[in-house]
mmCIF file of C-alpha atoms and ligand atoms in Angstrom:
data_model
loop_
_atom_site.group_PDB
_atom_site.id
_atom_site.type_symbol
_atom_site.label_atom_id
_atom_site.label_comp_id
_atom_site.label_asym_id
_atom_site.label_seq_id
_atom_site.Cartn_x
_atom_site.Cartn_y
_atom_site.Cartn_z
ATOM 1 C CA MET T 1 -7.318 16.835 -0.803
ATOM 2 C CA GLU T 2 -9.283 18.551 -4.159
ATOM 3 C CA SER T 3 -9.654 16.257 -6.981
ATOM 4 C CA THR T 4 -11.462 16.629 -10.102
ATOM 5 C CA SER T 5 -11.256 12.887 -10.978
ATOM 6 C CA THR T 6 -14.039 10.313 -9.993
ATOM 7 C CA ASP T 7 -10.830 7.581 -9.451
ATOM 8 C CA ARG T 8 -8.510 8.808 -7.803
ATOM 9 C CA ALA T 9 -8.482 9.760 -3.597
ATOM 10 C CA VAL T 10 -10.953 12.165 -2.538
ATOM 11 C CA ASP T 11 -11.287 13.911 0.936
ATOM 12 C CA GLY T 12 -8.269 11.282 2.179
ATOM 13 C CA ARG T 13 -10.272 8.283 0.722
ATOM 14 C CA VAL T 14 -8.040 5.834 -1.813
ATOM 15 C CA PRO T 15 -9.710 3.650 -4.330
ATOM 16 C CA LEU T 16 -8.868 0.451 -4.208
ATOM 17 C CA SER T 17 -9.289 -1.378 -7.286
ATOM 18 C CA GLY T 18 -8.144 -4.234 -9.692
ATOM 19 C CA ALA T 19 -8.324 -7.960 -9.546
ATOM 20 C CA LEU T 20 -10.394 -8.097 -6.299
ATOM 21 C CA ARG T 21 -14.244 -9.437 -5.501
ATOM 22 C CA GLU T 22 -14.954 -6.213 -3.532
ATOM 23 C CA PRO T 23 -13.530 -2.837 -4.973
ATOM 24 C CA ALA T 24 -13.250 -0.231 -2.156
ATOM 25 C CA TRP T 25 -13.093 3.260 -0.966
ATOM 26 C CA LEU T 26 -10.421 3.118 1.877
ATOM 27 C CA SER T 27 -10.699 5.824 4.492
ATOM 28 C CA VAL T 28 -8.207 6.451 7.270
ATOM 29 C CA ALA T 29 -11.260 6.103 9.778
ATOM 30 C CA ALA T 30 -12.089 2.407 8.021
ATOM 31 C CA LEU T 31 -8.519 1.586 8.377
ATOM 32 C CA ARG T 32 -8.118 2.805 11.917
ATOM 33 C CA LEU T 33 -10.497 0.096 12.846
ATOM 34 C CA MET T 34 -8.503 -2.868 11.461
ATOM 35 C CA PRO T 35 -5.467 -4.282 13.675
ATOM 36 C CA GLN T 36 -2.393 -1.730 13.769
ATOM 37 C CA ARG T 37 0.933 -2.302 13.597
ATOM 38 C CA GLU T 38 3.817 0.089 14.228
ATOM 39 C CA LEU T 39 6.884 0.739 12.075
ATOM 40 C CA THR T 40 9.701 3.070 12.508
ATOM 41 C CA VAL T 41 11.969 3.296 9.525
ATOM 42 C CA SER T 42 15.160 5.218 8.703
ATOM 43 C CA PHE T 43 15.251 6.429 4.872
ATOM 44 C CA GLU T 44 19.240 7.576 4.457
ATOM 45 C CA CYS T 45 17.388 9.708 1.355
ATOM 46 C CA ARG T 46 20.293 10.869 -1.287
ATOM 47 C CA THR T 47 18.205 14.586 -1.618
ATOM 48 C CA SER T 48 17.077 14.756 1.422
ATOM 49 C CA GLY T 49 19.571 12.938 3.866
ATOM 50 C CA LEU T 50 18.848 10.828 6.936
ATOM 51 C CA ARG T 51 15.221 10.681 7.617
ATOM 52 C CA ARG T 52 13.367 8.696 10.732
ATOM 53 C CA HIS T 53 9.678 8.216 11.141
ATOM 54 C CA TYR T 54 7.478 6.135 13.199
ATOM 55 C CA PHE T 55 4.411 4.929 11.380
ATOM 56 C CA SER T 56 1.275 2.875 12.551
ATOM 57 C CA GLY T 57 -1.795 1.437 10.422
ATOM 58 C CA PRO T 58 -3.010 -1.781 9.425
ATOM 59 C CA LEU T 59 -0.963 -4.268 7.283
ATOM 60 C CA LEU T 60 -1.463 -3.558 3.534
ATOM 61 C CA LEU T 61 -2.251 -7.466 2.945
ATOM 62 C CA GLU T 62 -5.199 -7.440 5.171
ATOM 63 C CA VAL T 63 -6.424 -4.448 3.822
ATOM 64 C CA LEU T 64 -6.311 -6.052 0.112
ATOM 65 C CA ARG T 65 -7.214 -9.746 1.469
ATOM 66 C CA ALA T 66 -10.557 -7.879 2.561
ATOM 67 C CA ALA T 67 -11.124 -6.615 -0.497
ATOM 68 C CA GLY T 68 -11.282 -10.608 -1.931
ATOM 69 C CA PRO T 69 -8.324 -10.753 -4.688
ATOM 70 C CA LEU T 70 -9.121 -13.126 -7.011
ATOM 71 C CA PHE T 71 -6.908 -15.983 -6.342
ATOM 72 C CA ASP T 72 -7.591 -19.645 -7.036
ATOM 73 C CA ALA T 73 -7.948 -20.208 -3.223
ATOM 74 C CA ASP T 74 -6.935 -23.929 -3.820
ATOM 75 C CA GLU T 75 -4.023 -23.417 -5.243
ATOM 76 C CA ARG T 76 -1.389 -21.370 -2.690
ATOM 77 C CA LYS T 77 1.441 -20.592 -5.724
ATOM 78 C CA ASP T 78 -1.504 -18.689 -7.520
ATOM 79 C CA ARG T 79 -1.111 -15.624 -5.341
ATOM 80 C CA LEU T 80 2.570 -15.148 -6.505
ATOM 81 C CA ARG T 81 0.915 -13.828 -9.866
ATOM 82 C CA PHE T 82 -0.508 -10.725 -8.384
ATOM 83 C CA LEU T 83 1.271 -7.604 -8.202
ATOM 84 C CA VAL T 84 -0.185 -4.280 -6.088
ATOM 85 C CA SER T 85 0.673 -0.999 -7.278
ATOM 86 C CA VAL T 86 0.523 2.154 -4.991
ATOM 87 C CA LEU T 87 0.317 5.478 -6.847
ATOM 88 C CA GLY T 88 1.117 8.848 -5.540
ATOM 89 C CA HIS T 89 -0.685 11.849 -6.204
ATOM 90 C CA ASP T 90 2.298 13.173 -8.032
ATOM 91 C CA GLY T 91 2.670 10.482 -10.120
ATOM 92 C CA HIS T 92 5.485 8.361 -8.220
ATOM 93 C CA ARG T 93 4.676 4.727 -7.885
ATOM 94 C CA ALA T 94 5.719 1.944 -5.913
ATOM 95 C CA VAL T 95 4.802 -1.722 -6.998
ATOM 96 C CA LEU T 96 4.997 -4.603 -4.812
ATOM 97 C CA SER T 97 4.364 -8.334 -5.592
ATOM 98 C CA TRP T 98 1.799 -10.643 -3.026
ATOM 99 C CA GLY T 99 4.891 -13.049 -2.574
ATOM 100 C CA GLU T 100 6.752 -9.947 -1.194
ATOM 101 C CA ILE T 101 3.965 -9.245 1.698
ATOM 102 C CA ASP T 102 2.610 -12.279 1.958
ATOM 103 C CA PRO T 103 3.503 -14.475 5.387
ATOM 104 C CA GLU T 104 3.886 -17.325 3.605
ATOM 105 C CA PHE T 105 6.625 -16.246 1.163
ATOM 106 C CA GLY T 106 8.205 -12.791 1.965
ATOM 107 C CA ASN T 107 6.664 -11.507 4.797
ATOM 108 C CA THR T 108 7.021 -8.006 4.470
ATOM 109 C CA ALA T 109 5.069 -6.373 6.883
ATOM 110 C CA ALA T 110 4.006 -3.393 4.775
ATOM 111 C CA LEU T 111 1.817 -0.803 6.427
ATOM 112 C CA LEU T 112 -1.025 1.344 4.941
ATOM 113 C CA ALA T 113 -0.260 4.239 7.461
ATOM 114 C CA VAL T 114 -3.028 5.982 9.116
ATOM 115 C CA SER T 115 -0.290 8.006 11.523
ATOM 116 C CA MET T 116 3.280 9.347 10.831
ATOM 117 C CA ASP T 117 5.100 10.494 13.869
ATOM 118 C CA CYS T 118 1.952 10.780 15.899
ATOM 119 C CA ARG T 119 0.323 12.921 13.353
ATOM 120 C CA ASP T 120 -3.005 11.355 12.101
ATOM 121 C CA LEU T 121 -3.407 11.105 8.185
ATOM 122 C CA ASP T 122 -7.466 11.398 8.222
ATOM 123 C CA GLU T 123 -7.622 14.382 5.903
ATOM 124 C CA GLU T 124 -4.254 13.781 3.871
ATOM 125 C CA GLY T 125 -4.785 10.003 3.511
ATOM 126 C CA PRO T 126 -2.899 6.976 4.063
ATOM 127 C CA HIS T 127 0.995 6.324 3.475
ATOM 128 C CA LEU T 128 2.382 3.445 1.953
ATOM 129 C CA VAL T 129 5.407 2.373 4.231
ATOM 130 C CA VAL T 130 7.686 -0.505 3.524
ATOM 131 C CA PRO T 131 10.267 -2.293 6.214
ATOM 132 C CA GLY T 132 13.576 -2.239 4.359
ATOM 133 C CA ASP T 133 13.270 0.732 2.320
ATOM 134 C CA ARG T 134 16.522 2.587 2.680
ATOM 135 C CA CYS T 135 16.407 5.410 0.240
ATOM 136 C CA GLY T 136 12.895 6.070 1.145
ATOM 137 C CA GLY T 137 11.374 5.776 -2.125
ATOM 138 C CA ARG T 138 8.440 3.023 -1.108
ATOM 139 C CA HIS T 139 7.252 5.451 1.336
ATOM 140 C CA ILE T 140 4.380 6.859 -0.663
ATOM 141 C CA SER T 141 2.472 10.048 0.662
ATOM 142 C CA ARG T 142 -0.738 11.020 -0.133
ATOM 143 C CA ILE T 143 -1.588 7.823 -2.009
ATOM 144 C CA ALA T 144 -3.774 8.372 -5.005
ATOM 145 C CA GLU T 145 -4.748 4.708 -6.002
ATOM 146 C CA ILE T 146 -4.207 1.141 -5.356
ATOM 147 C CA LYS T 147 -4.381 -1.200 -7.759
ATOM 148 C CA VAL T 148 -3.823 -5.199 -7.644
ATOM 149 C CA CYS T 149 -3.144 -6.866 -10.724
ATOM 150 C CA ALA T 150 -2.783 -10.475 -11.917
ATOM 151 C CA ASP T 151 -2.834 -10.008 -15.768
ATOM 152 C CA ASP T 152 -0.642 -12.577 -17.557
ATOM 153 C CA ARG T 153 -0.556 -10.820 -20.942
ATOM 154 C CA LEU T 154 1.762 -8.245 -18.834
ATOM 155 C CA TRP T 155 4.297 -10.708 -19.202
ATOM 156 C CA ARG T 156 4.331 -11.723 -23.054
HETATM 157 N N1 LIG B 201 4.158 10.731 -3.226
HETATM 158 C C1 LIG B 201 5.683 10.691 -3.134
HETATM 159 N N2 LIG B 201 6.114 10.007 -1.904
HETATM 160 C C2 LIG B 201 7.090 10.262 -1.871
HETATM 161 C C3 LIG B 201 8.156 10.625 -2.538
HETATM 162 C C4 LIG B 201 7.772 11.022 -3.773
HETATM 163 O O1 LIG B 201 8.655 11.637 -4.493
HETATM 164 N N3 LIG B 201 6.176 11.225 -3.923
HETATM 165 N N4 LIG B 201 9.823 10.622 -2.074
HETATM 166 C C5 LIG B 201 10.047 9.239 -1.275
HETATM 167 C C6 LIG B 201 11.385 9.806 -0.730
HETATM 168 S S1 LIG B 201 12.357 9.375 -1.807
HETATM 169 C C7 LIG B 201 11.444 9.578 0.530
HETATM 170 S S2 LIG B 201 13.306 9.791 1.505
HETATM 171 C C8 LIG B 201 10.591 10.189 1.224
HETATM 172 C C9 LIG B 201 10.932 11.178 2.244
HETATM 173 O O2 LIG B 201 9.693 11.553 3.452
HETATM 174 P P1 LIG B 201 9.894 12.852 4.255
HETATM 175 O O3 LIG B 201 10.106 13.959 3.501
HETATM 176 O O4 LIG B 201 8.321 12.895 4.855
HETATM 177 O O5 LIG B 201 10.715 12.414 5.250
HETATM 178 O O6 LIG B 201 9.361 10.058 0.829
HETATM 179 C C10 LIG B 201 9.165 9.481 -0.065
HETATM 180 N N5 LIG B 201 7.559 9.492 -0.220
HETATM 181 MO MO1 LIG B 202 14.670 9.511 -0.687
#
């Protein structure tokens, strides 16, 4: 993927930044070294009809945890303040809450897919895929950036 910006995906590597101790550039090769999950989804898309896809990759949660989210480690509920934005190359964005993907709360096994329908995504970059996504809108192909935010000023 071509990119002229320094903070957007380059050569299939995706910047992960925000309220993290260790912001990172995520390559598909590195994501593949993490424990892998599989997920088959059916989208009932209003525009493109029924789509069925098979994805594999690490849990988004594990990728974020590895980057050291700036939680209060002694306070479990502190995690519920955090949001995760996954932005596509075309401006399409899905926002997840930490509570949604955390096994102590919503436990939704969202993946950063490294393959789609057995096609490796090394050059294209990872996709987000979220279980229970009826219309497919939370499947983000060609991710440009992932950001974690816990800014309480959002709600003022
Ligand atoms: N970057 C990006 N990814 C996207 C979209 C989009 O607009 N931009 N649309 C989503 C929607 S609504 C659907 S139904 C699926 C369709 O994916 P497919 O065409 O690969 O089956 O892609 C999703 N991923
Ligand atoms: Mo869709």
